[in-house]
Coordinates of C-alpha atoms in Angstrom, one line a residue:
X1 CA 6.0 -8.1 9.8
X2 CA 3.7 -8.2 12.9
X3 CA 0.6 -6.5 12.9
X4 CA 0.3 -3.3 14.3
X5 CA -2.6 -2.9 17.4
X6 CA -4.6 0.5 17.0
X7 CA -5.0 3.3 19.1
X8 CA -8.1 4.8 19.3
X9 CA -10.6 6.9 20.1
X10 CA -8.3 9.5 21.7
X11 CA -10.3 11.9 24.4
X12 CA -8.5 14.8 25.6
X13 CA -10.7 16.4 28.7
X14 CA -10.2 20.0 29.9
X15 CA -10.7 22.1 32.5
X16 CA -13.7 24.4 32.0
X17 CA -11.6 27.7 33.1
X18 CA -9.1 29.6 30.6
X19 CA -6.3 31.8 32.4
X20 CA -4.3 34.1 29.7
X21 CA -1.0 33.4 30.3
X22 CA -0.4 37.3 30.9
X23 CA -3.0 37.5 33.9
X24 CA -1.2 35.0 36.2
X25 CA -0.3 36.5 39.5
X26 CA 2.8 34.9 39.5
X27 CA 4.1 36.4 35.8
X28 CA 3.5 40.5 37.1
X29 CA 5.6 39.3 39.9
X30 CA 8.5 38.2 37.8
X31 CA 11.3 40.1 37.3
X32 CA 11.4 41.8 33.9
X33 CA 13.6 39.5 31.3
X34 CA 11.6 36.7 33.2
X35 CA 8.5 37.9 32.3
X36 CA 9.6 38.6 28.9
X37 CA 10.7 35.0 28.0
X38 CA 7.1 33.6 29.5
X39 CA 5.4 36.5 27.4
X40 CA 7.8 34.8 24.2
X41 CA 6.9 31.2 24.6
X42 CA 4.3 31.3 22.2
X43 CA 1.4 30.8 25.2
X44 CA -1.5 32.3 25.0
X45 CA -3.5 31.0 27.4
X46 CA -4.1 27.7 29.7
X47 CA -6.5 25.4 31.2
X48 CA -6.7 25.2 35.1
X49 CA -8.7 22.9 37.4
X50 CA -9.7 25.1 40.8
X51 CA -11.7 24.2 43.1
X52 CA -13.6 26.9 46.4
X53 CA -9.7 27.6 47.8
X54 CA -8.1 28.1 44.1
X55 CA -6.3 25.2 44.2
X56 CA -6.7 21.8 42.6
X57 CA -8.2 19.5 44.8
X58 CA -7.2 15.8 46.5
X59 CA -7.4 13.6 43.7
X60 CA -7.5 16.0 40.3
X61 CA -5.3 14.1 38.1
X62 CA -7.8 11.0 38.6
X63 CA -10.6 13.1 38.1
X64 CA -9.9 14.0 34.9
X65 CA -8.2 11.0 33.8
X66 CA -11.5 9.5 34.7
X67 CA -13.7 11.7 32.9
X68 CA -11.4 11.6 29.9
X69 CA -11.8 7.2 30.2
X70 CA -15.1 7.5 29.9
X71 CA -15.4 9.7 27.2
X72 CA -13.1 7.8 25.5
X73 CA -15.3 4.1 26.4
X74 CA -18.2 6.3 24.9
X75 CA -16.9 6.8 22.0
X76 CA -15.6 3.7 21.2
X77 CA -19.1 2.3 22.9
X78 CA -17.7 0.1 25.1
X79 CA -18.4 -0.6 28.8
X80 CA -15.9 -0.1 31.8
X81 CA -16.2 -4.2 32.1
X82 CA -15.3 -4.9 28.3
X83 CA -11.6 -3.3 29.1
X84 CA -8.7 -6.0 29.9
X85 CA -6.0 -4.1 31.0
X86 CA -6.5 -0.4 32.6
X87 CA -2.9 1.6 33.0
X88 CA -3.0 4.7 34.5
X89 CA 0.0 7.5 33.3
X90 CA 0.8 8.4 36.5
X91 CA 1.0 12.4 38.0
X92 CA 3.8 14.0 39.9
X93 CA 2.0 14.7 43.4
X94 CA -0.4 11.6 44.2
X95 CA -3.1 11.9 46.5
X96 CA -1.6 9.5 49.3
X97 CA 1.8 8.2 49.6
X98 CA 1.0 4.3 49.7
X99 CA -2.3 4.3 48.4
X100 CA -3.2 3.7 44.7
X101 CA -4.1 5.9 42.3
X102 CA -4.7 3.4 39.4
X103 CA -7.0 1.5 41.6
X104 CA -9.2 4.3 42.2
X105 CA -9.3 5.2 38.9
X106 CA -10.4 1.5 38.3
X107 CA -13.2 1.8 41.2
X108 CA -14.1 5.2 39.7
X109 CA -14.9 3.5 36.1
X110 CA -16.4 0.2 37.2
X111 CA -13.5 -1.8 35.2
X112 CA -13.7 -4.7 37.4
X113 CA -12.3 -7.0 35.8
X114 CA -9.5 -5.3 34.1
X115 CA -5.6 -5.9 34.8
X116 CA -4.9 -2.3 36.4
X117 CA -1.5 -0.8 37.0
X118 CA 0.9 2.0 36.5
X119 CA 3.1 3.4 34.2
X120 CA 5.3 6.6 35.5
X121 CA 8.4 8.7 36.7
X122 CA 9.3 9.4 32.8
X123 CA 7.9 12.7 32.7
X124 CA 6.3 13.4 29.3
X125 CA 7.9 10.1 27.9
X126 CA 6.3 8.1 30.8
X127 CA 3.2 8.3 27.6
X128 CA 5.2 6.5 25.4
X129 CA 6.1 4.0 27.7
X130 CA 2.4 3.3 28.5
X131 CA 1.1 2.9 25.0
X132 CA 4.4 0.5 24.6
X133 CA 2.9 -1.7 27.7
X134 CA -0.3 -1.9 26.7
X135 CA 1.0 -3.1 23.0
X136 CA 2.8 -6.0 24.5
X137 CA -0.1 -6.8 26.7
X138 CA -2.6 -7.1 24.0
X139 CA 0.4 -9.0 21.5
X140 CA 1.1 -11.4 24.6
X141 CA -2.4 -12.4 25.6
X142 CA -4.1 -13.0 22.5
X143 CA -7.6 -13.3 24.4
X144 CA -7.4 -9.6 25.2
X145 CA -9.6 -7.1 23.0
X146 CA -8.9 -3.6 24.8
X147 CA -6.7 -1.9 26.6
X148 CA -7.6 1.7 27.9
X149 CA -4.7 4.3 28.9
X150 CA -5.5 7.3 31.2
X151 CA -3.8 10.5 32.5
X152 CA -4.3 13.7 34.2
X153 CA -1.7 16.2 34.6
X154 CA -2.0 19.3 37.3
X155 CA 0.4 21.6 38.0
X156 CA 2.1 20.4 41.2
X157 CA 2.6 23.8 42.3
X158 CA 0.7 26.8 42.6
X159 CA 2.8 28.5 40.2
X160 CA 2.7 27.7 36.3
X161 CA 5.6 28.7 34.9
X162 CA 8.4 26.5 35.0
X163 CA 11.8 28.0 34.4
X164 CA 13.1 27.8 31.9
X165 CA 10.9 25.7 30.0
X166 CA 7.2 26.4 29.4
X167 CA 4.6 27.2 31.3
X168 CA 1.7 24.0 32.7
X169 CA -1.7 23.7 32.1
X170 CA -4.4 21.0 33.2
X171 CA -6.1 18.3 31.5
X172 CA -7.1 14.3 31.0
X173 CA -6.7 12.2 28.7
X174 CA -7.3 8.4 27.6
X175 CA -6.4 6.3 24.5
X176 CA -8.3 2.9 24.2
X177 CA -5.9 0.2 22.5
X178 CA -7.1 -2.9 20.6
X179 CA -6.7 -4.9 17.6
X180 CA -9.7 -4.1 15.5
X181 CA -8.4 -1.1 12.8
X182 CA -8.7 2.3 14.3
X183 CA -7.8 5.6 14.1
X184 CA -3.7 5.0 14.5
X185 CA -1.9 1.6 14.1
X186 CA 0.9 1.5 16.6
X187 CA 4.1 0.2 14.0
X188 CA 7.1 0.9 16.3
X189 CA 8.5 2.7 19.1
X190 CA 11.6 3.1 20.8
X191 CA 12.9 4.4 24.1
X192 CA 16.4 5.3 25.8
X193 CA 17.0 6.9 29.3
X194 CA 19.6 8.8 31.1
X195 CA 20.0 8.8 35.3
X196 CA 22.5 11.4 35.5
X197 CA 19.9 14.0 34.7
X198 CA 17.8 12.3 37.2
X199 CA 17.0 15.2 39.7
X200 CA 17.7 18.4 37.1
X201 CA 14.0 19.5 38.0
X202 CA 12.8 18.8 41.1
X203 CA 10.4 19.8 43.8
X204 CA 11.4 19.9 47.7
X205 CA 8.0 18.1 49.4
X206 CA 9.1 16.8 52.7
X207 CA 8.3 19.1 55.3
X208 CA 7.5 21.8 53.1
X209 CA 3.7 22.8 53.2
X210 CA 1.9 22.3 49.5
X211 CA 1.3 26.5 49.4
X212 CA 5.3 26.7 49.1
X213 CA 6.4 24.3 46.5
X214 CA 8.4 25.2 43.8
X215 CA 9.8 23.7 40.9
X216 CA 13.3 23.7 40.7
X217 CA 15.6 23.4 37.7
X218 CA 19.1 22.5 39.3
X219 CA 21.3 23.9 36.8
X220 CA 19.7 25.5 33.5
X221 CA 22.4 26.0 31.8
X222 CA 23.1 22.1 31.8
X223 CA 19.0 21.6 30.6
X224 CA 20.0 24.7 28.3
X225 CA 23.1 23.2 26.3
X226 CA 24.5 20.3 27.8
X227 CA 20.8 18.1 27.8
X228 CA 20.1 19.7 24.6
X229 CA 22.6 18.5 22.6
X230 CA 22.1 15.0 23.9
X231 CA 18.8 15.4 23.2
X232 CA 19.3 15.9 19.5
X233 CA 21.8 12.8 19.4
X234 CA 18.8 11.1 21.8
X235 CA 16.1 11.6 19.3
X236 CA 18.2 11.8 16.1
X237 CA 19.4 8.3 16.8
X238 CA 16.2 6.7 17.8
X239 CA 14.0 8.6 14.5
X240 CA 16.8 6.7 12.2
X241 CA 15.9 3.4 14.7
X242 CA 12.6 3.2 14.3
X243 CA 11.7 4.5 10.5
X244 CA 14.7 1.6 9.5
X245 CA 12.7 -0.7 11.1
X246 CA 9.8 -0.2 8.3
X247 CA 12.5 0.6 5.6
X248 CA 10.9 4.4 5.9
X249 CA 13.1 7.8 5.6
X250 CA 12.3 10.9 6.6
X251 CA 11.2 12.6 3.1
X252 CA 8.5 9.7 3.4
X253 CA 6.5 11.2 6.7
X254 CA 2.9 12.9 6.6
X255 CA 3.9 14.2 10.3
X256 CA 6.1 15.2 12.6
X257 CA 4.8 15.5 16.5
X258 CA 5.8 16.5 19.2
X259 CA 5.2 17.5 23.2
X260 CA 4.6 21.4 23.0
X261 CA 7.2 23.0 25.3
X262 CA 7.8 26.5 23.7
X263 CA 8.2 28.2 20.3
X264 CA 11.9 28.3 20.6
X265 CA 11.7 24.5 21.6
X266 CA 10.2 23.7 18.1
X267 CA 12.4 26.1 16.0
X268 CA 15.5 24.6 17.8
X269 CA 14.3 21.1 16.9
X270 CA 13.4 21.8 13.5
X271 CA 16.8 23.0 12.8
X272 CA 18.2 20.5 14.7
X273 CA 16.5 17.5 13.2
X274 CA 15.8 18.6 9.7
X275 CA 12.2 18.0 10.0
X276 CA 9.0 20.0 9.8
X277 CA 6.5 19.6 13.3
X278 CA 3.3 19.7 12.4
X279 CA 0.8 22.2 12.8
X280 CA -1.0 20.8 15.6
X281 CA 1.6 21.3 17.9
X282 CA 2.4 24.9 17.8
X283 CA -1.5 25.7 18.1
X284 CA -2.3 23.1 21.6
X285 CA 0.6 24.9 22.8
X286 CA -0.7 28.5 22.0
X287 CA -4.1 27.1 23.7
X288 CA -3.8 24.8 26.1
X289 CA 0.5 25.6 27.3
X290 CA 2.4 22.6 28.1
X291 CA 0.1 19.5 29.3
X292 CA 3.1 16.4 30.5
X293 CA 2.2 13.5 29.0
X294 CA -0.9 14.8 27.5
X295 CA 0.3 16.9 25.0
X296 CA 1.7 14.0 22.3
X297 CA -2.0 12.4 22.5
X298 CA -3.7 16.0 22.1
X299 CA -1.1 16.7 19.0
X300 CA -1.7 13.1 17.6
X301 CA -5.6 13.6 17.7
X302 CA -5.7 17.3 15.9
X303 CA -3.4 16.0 13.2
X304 CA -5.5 12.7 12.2
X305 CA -8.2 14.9 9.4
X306 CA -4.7 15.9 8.1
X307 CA -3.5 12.6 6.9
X308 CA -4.9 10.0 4.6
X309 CA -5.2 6.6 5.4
X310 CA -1.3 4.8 5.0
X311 CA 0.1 7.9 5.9
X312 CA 2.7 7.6 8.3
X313 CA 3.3 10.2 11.4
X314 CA 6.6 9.9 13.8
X315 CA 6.0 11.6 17.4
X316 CA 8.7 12.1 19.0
X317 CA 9.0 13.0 23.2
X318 CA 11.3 14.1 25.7
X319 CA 11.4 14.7 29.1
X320 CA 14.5 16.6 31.0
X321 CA 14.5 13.6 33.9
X322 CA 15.9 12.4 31.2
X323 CA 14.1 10.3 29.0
X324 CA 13.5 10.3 25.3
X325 CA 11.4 8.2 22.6
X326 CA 10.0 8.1 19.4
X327 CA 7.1 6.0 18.0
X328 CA 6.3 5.4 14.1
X329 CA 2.4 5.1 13.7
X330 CA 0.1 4.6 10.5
X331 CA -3.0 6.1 10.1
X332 CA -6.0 3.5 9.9
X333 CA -9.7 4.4 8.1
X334 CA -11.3 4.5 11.8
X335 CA -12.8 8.5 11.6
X336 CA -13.0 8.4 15.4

């Protein structure tokens, strides 16, 4: 059976400023059943990143994926130049087109001698895929000790809510990988995609200034019902995949995670799944709204003084572009 590497310490680093969901400009502005379903998606409130104008500025998402890296190195008292391998989750609305964001995320840390590159255009899922890179890096170059993992996620648009689905907030966050024990041993994971929901939500950028962007669901009632019940034969199909693969069934599980989308989302896929999501989910989204990649990481972190060491925790993700996964991790004796 091969070894599992271990994920950990976990930082999650927010915004300083908390906007109740009710307060946003944009929710009084809604017509009234819209403004009902934001009031009913079990948000409370969300982080934002502003700068003098409002608005994000050039270069949030790195910002806080680098000040989530380095609370993460500190942690884990490391250096920037003890990292192998840097891959940056990457955001939805880069700085530049043709410049790298990973790179000055590496600059911004000092890893100079780490392996840096890019993981992305999975949504919430492009997470998952990450963590799965930086697992085969560190089990194909045996000479390698860490790997480090870093995200921000910022709204895109001005507005917060996306229809129908949830509502964004903004944060950073970083994972360090390696193969001494940690917090979570990384036991298996497994990932399917979908192109003809490629486009369902979009935003129109080219020649459109940044103040009028909009995210755009193509056709909810096909994210609604249609992607929703492929979802559940998605995720139903890879759970079975991955807890075979360790001779595990479901009755067997300390936790069940998810990405924190909406109330509804997690009564629909507790019915749908037969499983139980755990209790960290339901209060990052009530606190912090719906966070892209982030939110599996956040989830994963709260629910470790919940589980004893052995203790296994599936975390399932999504993402309506469409992509779908589900990794099987153990928890290790590492507190951090």
């Amino acid at each position: 059976m091969t070894t599992p590497i271990w994920l950990g310490p976990v930082s999650v680093h927010l915004p300083a400023e908390t906007v109740a969901v009710a307060a946003l400009p944009e929710v009084a502005a809604l017509p009234a059943a819209r403004r009902d379903h934001v009031l009913s998606l079990g948000i409370d409130e969300i982080r934002c990143l502003r700068d003098h104008d409002g608005r994000p500025g050039p270069g949030a998402e790195v910002d806080l994926a680098a000040a989530a890296a380095q609370e993460a190195l500190n942690r884990a008292g490391l250096a920037a130049e003890d990292v192998d391998a840097l891959i940056l989750v990457q955001g939805r609305a880069p700085r530049y087109l043709l410049a790298s964001e990973a790179t000055r995320l590496q600059a911004r840390l000092g890893a100079i001698r780490a392996t840096t590159l890019s993981v992305g255009d999975l949504g919430c899922v492009s997470v998952s895929a990450a963590l799965d890179v930086g697992v085969a890096l560190l089990r194909g170059r045996p000479a390698w000790r860490h790997v480090l993992v870093a995200m921000g996620a910022v709204a895109a648009t001005e507005g917060r809510y996306r229809p129908p689905m949830t509502v964004l907030g903004d944060a950073g966050a970083a994972v360090l990988l390696g193969r001494e024990p940690g917090r979570w041993g990384w036991l298996d994971h497994a990932q399917r995609s979908d192109g003809s929901y490629a486009d369902l939500f979009h935003i129109d950028y080219r020649d459109v200034p940044a103040r009028h962007w909009r995210e755009t669901c193509a056709d909810e009632p096909t994210y609604s019902f249609r992607l929703a019940m492929e979802s559940r034969s998605r995720l139903r199909d890879l759970n079975r995949e991955v807890l075979a693969a360790r001779g595990l069934t479901p009755d067997r599980l300390d936790a069940v995670l998810m990405q924190n989308l909406s109330r509804g989302a997690f009564a629909f896929w507790q019915g749908a799944l037969g499983v139980t999501i755990g209790d960290a989910c339901p209060t990052n989204l009530a606190r912090y709204g719906h966070l892209g990649p982030i939110d599996v990481l956040a989830n994963l972190d709260d629910t470790a003084a919940t589980v004893a060491t052995g203790g296994h925790v599936l975390v399932m993700n999504s993402s309506p572009v469409a992509a779908w996964s589900s990794a099987l991790l153990v928890r290790g004796t590492d507190p951090r």
